[in-house]
Coordinates of C-alpha atoms in Angstrom, one line a residue:
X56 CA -28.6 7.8 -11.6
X57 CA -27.9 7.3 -15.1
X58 CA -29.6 9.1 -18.0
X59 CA -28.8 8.6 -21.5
X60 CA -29.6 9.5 -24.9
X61 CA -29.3 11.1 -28.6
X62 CA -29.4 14.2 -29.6
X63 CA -33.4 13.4 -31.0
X64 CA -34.5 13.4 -27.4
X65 CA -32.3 16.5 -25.7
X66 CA -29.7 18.6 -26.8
X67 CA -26.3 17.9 -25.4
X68 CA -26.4 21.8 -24.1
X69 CA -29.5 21.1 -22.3
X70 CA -28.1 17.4 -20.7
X71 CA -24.9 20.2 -19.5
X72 CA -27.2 22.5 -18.2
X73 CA -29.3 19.8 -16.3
X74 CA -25.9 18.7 -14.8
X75 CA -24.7 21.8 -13.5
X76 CA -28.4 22.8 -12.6
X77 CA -28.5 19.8 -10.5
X78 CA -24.6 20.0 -9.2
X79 CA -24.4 16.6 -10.2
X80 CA -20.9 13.9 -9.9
X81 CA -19.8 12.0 -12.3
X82 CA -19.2 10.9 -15.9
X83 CA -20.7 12.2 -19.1
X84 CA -19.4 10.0 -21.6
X85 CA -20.5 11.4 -25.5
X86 CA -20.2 9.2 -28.8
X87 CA -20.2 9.6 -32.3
X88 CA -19.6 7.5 -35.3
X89 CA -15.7 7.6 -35.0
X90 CA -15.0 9.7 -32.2
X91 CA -16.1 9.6 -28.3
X92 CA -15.1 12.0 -25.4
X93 CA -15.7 11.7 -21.9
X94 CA -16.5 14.7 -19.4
X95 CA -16.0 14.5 -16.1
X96 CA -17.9 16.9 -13.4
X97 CA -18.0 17.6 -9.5
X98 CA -20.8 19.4 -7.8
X99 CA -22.2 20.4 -12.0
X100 CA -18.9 22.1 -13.0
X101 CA -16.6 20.4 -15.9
X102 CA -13.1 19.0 -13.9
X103 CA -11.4 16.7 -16.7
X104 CA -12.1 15.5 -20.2
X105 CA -9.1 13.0 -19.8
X106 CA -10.3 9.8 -19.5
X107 CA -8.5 8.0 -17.0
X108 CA -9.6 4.1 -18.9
X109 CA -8.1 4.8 -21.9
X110 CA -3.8 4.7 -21.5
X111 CA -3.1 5.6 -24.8
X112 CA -5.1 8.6 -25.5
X113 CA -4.6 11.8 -23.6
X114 CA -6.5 14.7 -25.3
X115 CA -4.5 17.2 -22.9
X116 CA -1.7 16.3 -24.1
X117 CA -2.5 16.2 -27.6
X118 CA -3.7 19.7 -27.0
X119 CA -0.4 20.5 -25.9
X120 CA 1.0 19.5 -28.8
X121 CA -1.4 20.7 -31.3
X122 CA -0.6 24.4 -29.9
X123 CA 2.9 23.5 -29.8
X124 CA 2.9 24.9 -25.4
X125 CA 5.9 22.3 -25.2
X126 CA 8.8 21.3 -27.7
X127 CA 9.2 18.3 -29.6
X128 CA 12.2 17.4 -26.7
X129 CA 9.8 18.2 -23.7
X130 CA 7.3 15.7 -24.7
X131 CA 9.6 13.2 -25.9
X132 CA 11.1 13.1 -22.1
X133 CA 7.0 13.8 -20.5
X134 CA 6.3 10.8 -22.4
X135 CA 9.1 8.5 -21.1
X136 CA 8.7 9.6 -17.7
X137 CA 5.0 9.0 -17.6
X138 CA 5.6 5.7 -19.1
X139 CA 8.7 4.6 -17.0
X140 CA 7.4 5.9 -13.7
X141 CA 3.6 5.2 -14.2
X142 CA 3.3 9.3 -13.5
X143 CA 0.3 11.4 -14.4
X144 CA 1.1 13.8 -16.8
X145 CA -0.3 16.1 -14.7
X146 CA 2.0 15.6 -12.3
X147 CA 5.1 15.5 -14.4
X148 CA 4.6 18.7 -15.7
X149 CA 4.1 20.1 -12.4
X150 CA 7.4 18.3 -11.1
X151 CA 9.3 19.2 -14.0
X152 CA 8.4 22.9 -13.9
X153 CA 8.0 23.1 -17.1
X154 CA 4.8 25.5 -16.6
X155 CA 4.0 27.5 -13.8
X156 CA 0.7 27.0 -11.8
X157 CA -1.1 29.9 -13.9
X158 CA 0.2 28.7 -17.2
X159 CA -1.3 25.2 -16.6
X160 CA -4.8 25.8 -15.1
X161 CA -5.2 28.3 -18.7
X162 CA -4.0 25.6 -20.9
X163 CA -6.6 23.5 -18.8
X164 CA -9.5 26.0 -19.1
X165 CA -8.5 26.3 -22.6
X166 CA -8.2 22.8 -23.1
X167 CA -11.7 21.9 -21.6
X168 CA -13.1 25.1 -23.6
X169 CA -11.9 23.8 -27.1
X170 CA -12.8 19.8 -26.0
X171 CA -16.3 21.6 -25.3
X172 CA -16.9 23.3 -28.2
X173 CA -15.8 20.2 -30.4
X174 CA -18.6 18.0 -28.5
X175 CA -21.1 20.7 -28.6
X176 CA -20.3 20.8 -32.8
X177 CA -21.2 17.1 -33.6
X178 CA -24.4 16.3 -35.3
X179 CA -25.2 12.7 -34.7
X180 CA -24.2 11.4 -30.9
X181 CA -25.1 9.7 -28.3
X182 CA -24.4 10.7 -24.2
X183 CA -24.8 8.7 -20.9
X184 CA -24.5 10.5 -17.8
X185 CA -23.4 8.2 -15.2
X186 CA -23.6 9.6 -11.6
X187 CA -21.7 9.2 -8.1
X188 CA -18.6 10.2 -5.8
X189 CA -17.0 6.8 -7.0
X190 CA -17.2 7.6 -10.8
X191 CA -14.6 10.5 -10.2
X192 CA -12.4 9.4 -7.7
X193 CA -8.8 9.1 -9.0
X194 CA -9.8 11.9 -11.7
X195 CA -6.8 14.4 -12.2
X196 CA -7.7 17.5 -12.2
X197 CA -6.5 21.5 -12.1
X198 CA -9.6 23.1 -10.8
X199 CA -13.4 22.9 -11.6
X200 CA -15.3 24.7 -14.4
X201 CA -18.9 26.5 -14.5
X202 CA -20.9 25.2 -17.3
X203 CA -22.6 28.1 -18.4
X204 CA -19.6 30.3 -19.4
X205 CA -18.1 27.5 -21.6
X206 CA -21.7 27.0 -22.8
X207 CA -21.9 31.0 -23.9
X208 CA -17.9 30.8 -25.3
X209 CA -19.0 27.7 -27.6
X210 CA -22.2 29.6 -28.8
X211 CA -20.2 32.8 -29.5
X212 CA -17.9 30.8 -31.6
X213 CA -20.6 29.1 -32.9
X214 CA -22.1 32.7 -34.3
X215 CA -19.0 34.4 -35.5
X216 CA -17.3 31.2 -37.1
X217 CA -19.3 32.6 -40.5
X218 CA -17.6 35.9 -40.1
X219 CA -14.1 34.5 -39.5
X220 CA -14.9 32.0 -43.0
X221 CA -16.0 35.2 -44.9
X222 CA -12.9 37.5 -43.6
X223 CA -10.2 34.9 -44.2

């Protein structure tokens, strides 16, 4: 199954919802004019937004850095490791102890939160669902995601973002 679109024909909340309504597999990849995200799902819930084609972007770990969870050192030596070893990041950190199990499934539910509410924010875009088993397999992953509570987070911050613009 595949099922694409703009935002003229469905909302990218209501493509979600039909997703994790239907417990579908797969890939929902999402593009704009100069950005593009993929999100990856199992049984409707949100596993990864790392997409495993590209090499040279990792939005994980630039969330790790933009939140400054690991020092300038750390990554410099998660870097060379993944490159030299042809590791996951995922599994590095986890090797490495450089987080404990807790630590790293919040900074993932954080991550996929934020990567979320970015998506959810852009005005012009187009999405392609792209269903099946095989779409996901070799995905990295630190647990699955309900959509609906991420969908109810974004529209909080949604409504109270003119609040936080008028107090600050």
């Amino acid at each position: 199954m595949a099922l694409e679109g703009n935002l003229g024909s469905f909302g990218l909340e209501e493509i979600l919802q039909l997703i994790a309504v239907q417990q579908k597999t797969g890939m929902l990849s999402v593009t704009a004019t100069d950005k593009a995200t993929v999100l990856y799902f199992r049984d409707g819930k949100i596993i990864s937004t790392r997409d495993r084609r590209s090499r040279t972007r990792d939005p994980f770990r630039e969330y790790l850095t933009r939140y400054g969870v690991l020092g300038r050192e750390e990554l410099v030596r998660i870097t060379q490791m993944t490159s030299q070893s042809k590791l996951d990041l995922l599994d590095v950190l986890a090797s490495e102890k450089l987080m404990d199990e807790k630590q790293l499934q919040r900074h993932w539910r954080n991550h996929i939160q934020e990567t979320l509410h970015d998506v959810i924010s852009w005005d012009q875009c187009t999405y392609k669902f792209v269903a099946g088993e095989e779409v996901v397999s070799g995905v990295k992953s630190i647990g699955d995601h309900m959509v609906e509570p991420l969908l109810m987070e974004c529209m909080r911050r949604i409504d109270e973002f003119p609040m936080l613009l008028e107090a600050f």
